[in-house]
Every structure is written in structure tokens, then in C-alpha cells.
């Protein structure tokens, strides 16, 4: 019997992209048997698992459109200097994020979500992946979103837990181990490797981490391809928005929804194609984007027949 999983990846404010993708998947009539999320993806996954319908996706969109950094990460120069002076090991407390989560989930335990929900965190002591499926939903999501150095770790079940993205940012393998035969991946987005030089230390760090996460996802997709039908909703590219910038959420939602709609109309769900945005590529004026375009449909099926996926360049893409 087929068992479908939605997998929500981490990505900070880029989690808004997943809200746009989710809207179109739900409108298409897809309902998973389980939901798995890591980091920011745990927030989206938890919200959807508790509200698995069109009205729920609309409310999730509204949440992201109205979200401001101060509601998630209210850092100040004082807190930054305090961390740099060694007064504490994190930039901000997680009180603001906890209040936000509590407004939406209250005291709900994970096991009361309408769809089976699995939240991925990381054991700070040994780096092992920890999959949470019972207990406080708010505490589980706080643990999964506890970015090292930004938020404090969370103690749960005798373990000290940090951001799930450290162990498994896009938990495809978790979904398959839980019995999924069909996996739909909602990626938050990745830096384009060759579009422009990163600006500043934070930009450099995000660019490097983004490339690492994209490479790991490609390796996981190739490794688990024989165990389940895996469809990846095409990530947005180029993407010049920082995962700490919450001012662009509405734009990201609209752009992701349009790209996902085109992908669905091109029979994307039945494809095993690894999106080009995940592989090394470049842009030029004639081909400024690799957001999904219906013209890519034929190429998707060509790639599926091939044993590997060669790096692509928009400079050499057909018109």
C-alpha cells in the first residue's frame, strides 16, 4: 500500500517558500499519510499536520506574510556583544519564538496532530538525528529550530537538542525509514553557486551552508531513489534573500506558488527529476532564472532515463 510523506526542509525565513509550495500541493488534492520537518520546516510541517486542508494553508501563508524578525529572533547589539564577550553561548533567547508557537499550538502534544507528525532535531552531544513524535509540540519545534549560536539548546527526554538541520536538513531518509513509499520534498531554497559573489561574513556563511545542504540533498535523492518514489518541488533560483530577512516572505510565497503550479501542471509529481537548482549552474541575461518553467517538462523525462545528472548552465540552455 502506498504511503506518502511530505518532507519540509530547514531554511530560516526561506521557510516562507514552502508555504507557497504547500498551497498548490493541497489545492491539487494531495494529502500525505505523514509529515516530517526539520528546523523552519518543522514549523511548517507542524502547522500543516494540525491543519491539513486549504484553510490551514491559507492561515499558514498569513502567518508568514505578517511575520517579522523581532517575533522570531529579537537580537540587539547588546545581545551580540554579550555573546562575543563569552557571557552566553547564544545570540538570543527563544522566548519570542516560543510565544509565537504557543499562540498557534497551545499545549498540544505531537501525537494529537491530525496527521502523523515527526519533528527532526539533533543531539548536541554526538550529532545524532533525533526524531520526535510524542510530547510537547512546541518544545519539539523549538528544539528542531534551535540554530546553534543563535538560540539556546532545548532539553528533552534527557537529551540536549539543537537544530534538526545539523543532522538532517531535508529528512528524506527519515521518511523512508518511517515507511514512506512516496516522498514529496518541499525545499526552502539554496544559494545560486555562480550568480554573484557573497557580500559580508553572514552572506558568505549562508552561501557555503546552502551549497553544502544542496549537495547533501542531491546525494540523499540519489541514494534513496530505489527505495521510494521521490518528487522534489523545484526550489526557487536565483535566490538572493537571506534566511534572516523576513521582509520578503510574501514575494517568496507568490513566486513559489506560481513555480509549483507550473510544475504540477507539467506532471511533476510523477517525475523523479532532480531540479537543476540543486546542481552547479550559472545564469546570464538571456537565462536569468531556473525557476520551474513548463518548457522543462521534456527535459525532466530525459534526465529520469539517465543514470546521472550532469551540471547545467543557463548560458547554454535552449531558448
PDB file of C-alpha atoms in Angstrom, residues 154-263:
ATOM      1  CA  UNK A 154      16.484  22.535  24.374  1.00  0.00           C
ATOM      2  CA  UNK A 155      16.468  19.760  26.972  1.00  0.00           C
ATOM      3  CA  UNK A 156      14.016  16.996  26.094  1.00  0.00           C
ATOM      4  CA  UNK A 157      13.884  13.404  27.247  1.00  0.00           C
ATOM      5  CA  UNK A 158      17.275  13.613  28.941  1.00  0.00           C
ATOM      6  CA  UNK A 159      18.955  14.921  25.784  1.00  0.00           C
ATOM      7  CA  UNK A 160      20.263  18.350  24.830  1.00  0.00           C
ATOM      8  CA  UNK A 161      18.847  19.111  21.388  1.00  0.00           C
ATOM      9  CA  UNK A 162      19.705  21.633  18.683  1.00  0.00           C
ATOM     10  CA  UNK A 163      18.587  22.456  15.146  1.00  0.00           C
ATOM     11  CA  UNK A 164      17.452  19.407  13.166  1.00  0.00           C
ATOM     12  CA  UNK A 165      19.135  20.803  10.086  1.00  0.00           C
ATOM     13  CA  UNK A 166      22.526  19.948  11.586  1.00  0.00           C
ATOM     14  CA  UNK A 167      21.822  16.201  11.390  1.00  0.00           C
ATOM     15  CA  UNK A 168      19.352  16.075   8.504  1.00  0.00           C
ATOM     16  CA  UNK A 169      18.176  19.341   6.954  1.00  0.00           C
ATOM     17  CA  UNK A 170      15.915  17.628   4.408  1.00  0.00           C
ATOM     18  CA  UNK A 171      14.897  14.374   6.141  1.00  0.00           C
ATOM     19  CA  UNK A 172      14.124  12.226   3.111  1.00  0.00           C
ATOM     20  CA  UNK A 173      15.893   9.274   4.726  1.00  0.00           C
ATOM     21  CA  UNK A 174      13.740   9.687   7.840  1.00  0.00           C
ATOM     22  CA  UNK A 175      10.559   9.486   5.773  1.00  0.00           C
ATOM     23  CA  UNK A 176      11.715   6.280   4.095  1.00  0.00           C
ATOM     24  CA  UNK A 177      12.746   4.710   7.393  1.00  0.00           C
ATOM     25  CA  UNK A 178       9.249   5.522   8.665  1.00  0.00           C
ATOM     26  CA  UNK A 179       7.763   3.522   5.808  1.00  0.00           C
ATOM     27  CA  UNK A 180       7.056   6.112   3.118  1.00  0.00           C
ATOM     28  CA  UNK A 181       6.868   4.690  -0.400  1.00  0.00           C
ATOM     29  CA  UNK A 182       6.287   8.108  -1.961  1.00  0.00           C
ATOM     30  CA  UNK A 183       8.055  11.262  -0.779  1.00  0.00           C
ATOM     31  CA  UNK A 184       7.259  14.832  -1.770  1.00  0.00           C
ATOM     32  CA  UNK A 185      10.118  17.167  -0.802  1.00  0.00           C
ATOM     33  CA  UNK A 186       9.480  20.848  -0.110  1.00  0.00           C
ATOM     34  CA  UNK A 187      12.925  22.556  -0.120  1.00  0.00           C
ATOM     35  CA  UNK A 188      13.266  26.041   1.330  1.00  0.00           C
ATOM     36  CA  UNK A 189      15.822  27.227  -1.218  1.00  0.00           C
ATOM     37  CA  UNK A 190      19.530  27.394  -1.950  1.00  0.00           C
ATOM     38  CA  UNK A 191      22.119  29.981  -2.903  1.00  0.00           C
ATOM     39  CA  UNK A 192      22.987  30.068  -6.582  1.00  0.00           C
ATOM     40  CA  UNK A 193      26.619  28.982  -6.826  1.00  0.00           C
ATOM     41  CA  UNK A 194      27.693  31.393  -9.554  1.00  0.00           C
ATOM     42  CA  UNK A 195      25.218  34.268  -9.721  1.00  0.00           C
ATOM     43  CA  UNK A 196      27.207  36.769  -7.666  1.00  0.00           C
ATOM     44  CA  UNK A 197      29.917  36.933  -5.039  1.00  0.00           C
ATOM     45  CA  UNK A 198      28.602  36.768  -1.453  1.00  0.00           C
ATOM     46  CA  UNK A 199      28.679  40.087   0.414  1.00  0.00           C
ATOM     47  CA  UNK A 200      29.836  40.148   4.014  1.00  0.00           C
ATOM     48  CA  UNK A 201      30.534  37.361   6.532  1.00  0.00           C
ATOM     49  CA  UNK A 202      26.902  36.332   7.073  1.00  0.00           C
ATOM     50  CA  UNK A 203      26.330  36.146   3.317  1.00  0.00           C
ATOM     51  CA  UNK A 204      29.486  34.028   2.918  1.00  0.00           C
ATOM     52  CA  UNK A 205      28.379  31.694   5.706  1.00  0.00           C
ATOM     53  CA  UNK A 206      24.890  31.296   4.242  1.00  0.00           C
ATOM     54  CA  UNK A 207      26.278  30.681   0.763  1.00  0.00           C
ATOM     55  CA  UNK A 208      28.645  27.965   2.000  1.00  0.00           C
ATOM     56  CA  UNK A 209      25.994  26.282   4.147  1.00  0.00           C
ATOM     57  CA  UNK A 210      23.475  26.465   1.324  1.00  0.00           C
ATOM     58  CA  UNK A 211      25.828  24.740  -1.112  1.00  0.00           C
ATOM     59  CA  UNK A 212      26.570  22.050   1.472  1.00  0.00           C
ATOM     60  CA  UNK A 213      22.860  21.416   2.123  1.00  0.00           C
ATOM     61  CA  UNK A 214      22.079  21.269  -1.610  1.00  0.00           C
ATOM     62  CA  UNK A 215      24.885  18.773  -2.210  1.00  0.00           C
ATOM     63  CA  UNK A 216      23.716  16.617   0.701  1.00  0.00           C
ATOM     64  CA  UNK A 217      20.155  16.636  -0.642  1.00  0.00           C
ATOM     65  CA  UNK A 218      21.313  15.516  -4.103  1.00  0.00           C
ATOM     66  CA  UNK A 219      23.302  12.683  -2.518  1.00  0.00           C
ATOM     67  CA  UNK A 220      20.283  11.616  -0.467  1.00  0.00           C
ATOM     68  CA  UNK A 221      17.995  11.721  -3.503  1.00  0.00           C
ATOM     69  CA  UNK A 222      20.384   9.503  -5.443  1.00  0.00           C
ATOM     70  CA  UNK A 223      20.942   7.148  -2.512  1.00  0.00           C
ATOM     71  CA  UNK A 224      17.251   6.609  -1.710  1.00  0.00           C
ATOM     72  CA  UNK A 225      15.857   6.710  -5.253  1.00  0.00           C
ATOM     73  CA  UNK A 226      15.470   2.929  -5.323  1.00  0.00           C
ATOM     74  CA  UNK A 227      13.573   2.817  -2.028  1.00  0.00           C
ATOM     75  CA  UNK A 228      10.700   5.203  -2.794  1.00  0.00           C
ATOM     76  CA  UNK A 229       9.286   7.473  -5.461  1.00  0.00           C
ATOM     77  CA  UNK A 230      10.780  10.856  -4.551  1.00  0.00           C
ATOM     78  CA  UNK A 231       9.482  14.064  -6.110  1.00  0.00           C
ATOM     79  CA  UNK A 232      11.204  17.362  -5.330  1.00  0.00           C
ATOM     80  CA  UNK A 233       9.178  20.528  -5.735  1.00  0.00           C
ATOM     81  CA  UNK A 234      11.613  22.764  -7.674  1.00  0.00           C
ATOM     82  CA  UNK A 235      13.329  25.290  -5.390  1.00  0.00           C
ATOM     83  CA  UNK A 236      13.456  28.950  -6.348  1.00  0.00           C
ATOM     84  CA  UNK A 237      16.584  30.110  -8.145  1.00  0.00           C
ATOM     85  CA  UNK A 238      18.179  32.612  -8.261  1.00  0.00           C
ATOM     86  CA  UNK A 239      17.571  33.362  -4.617  1.00  0.00           C
ATOM     87  CA  UNK A 240      19.229  36.411  -3.104  1.00  0.00           C
ATOM     88  CA  UNK A 241      17.201  36.576   0.107  1.00  0.00           C
ATOM     89  CA  UNK A 242      18.964  35.932   3.411  1.00  0.00           C
ATOM     90  CA  UNK A 243      17.405  33.287   5.685  1.00  0.00           C
ATOM     91  CA  UNK A 244      17.321  36.025   8.339  1.00  0.00           C
ATOM     92  CA  UNK A 245      15.358  38.501   6.182  1.00  0.00           C
ATOM     93  CA  UNK A 246      11.625  38.316   6.903  1.00  0.00           C
ATOM     94  CA  UNK A 247      10.645  41.297   4.734  1.00  0.00           C
ATOM     95  CA  UNK A 248      10.424  39.259   1.504  1.00  0.00           C
ATOM     96  CA  UNK A 249       8.157  36.438   2.697  1.00  0.00           C
ATOM     97  CA  UNK A 250       5.121  37.485   0.676  1.00  0.00           C
ATOM     98  CA  UNK A 251       7.110  37.699  -2.540  1.00  0.00           C
ATOM     99  CA  UNK A 252       8.706  34.312  -1.905  1.00  0.00           C
ATOM    100  CA  UNK A 253       5.293  32.707  -1.270  1.00  0.00           C
ATOM    101  CA  UNK A 254       3.825  34.067  -4.513  1.00  0.00           C
ATOM    102  CA  UNK A 255       6.852  33.103  -6.572  1.00  0.00           C
ATOM    103  CA  UNK A 256       6.970  29.582  -5.102  1.00  0.00           C
ATOM    104  CA  UNK A 257       3.236  29.069  -5.637  1.00  0.00           C
ATOM    105  CA  UNK A 258       3.498  30.038  -9.313  1.00  0.00           C
ATOM    106  CA  UNK A 259       6.503  27.759  -9.911  1.00  0.00           C
ATOM    107  CA  UNK A 260       4.835  24.844  -8.084  1.00  0.00           C
ATOM    108  CA  UNK A 261       1.618  25.259 -10.073  1.00  0.00           C
ATOM    109  CA  UNK A 262       3.598  25.087 -13.332  1.00  0.00           C
ATOM    110  CA  UNK A 263       5.458  22.011 -12.068  1.00  0.00           C
TER     111      UNK A 263
END
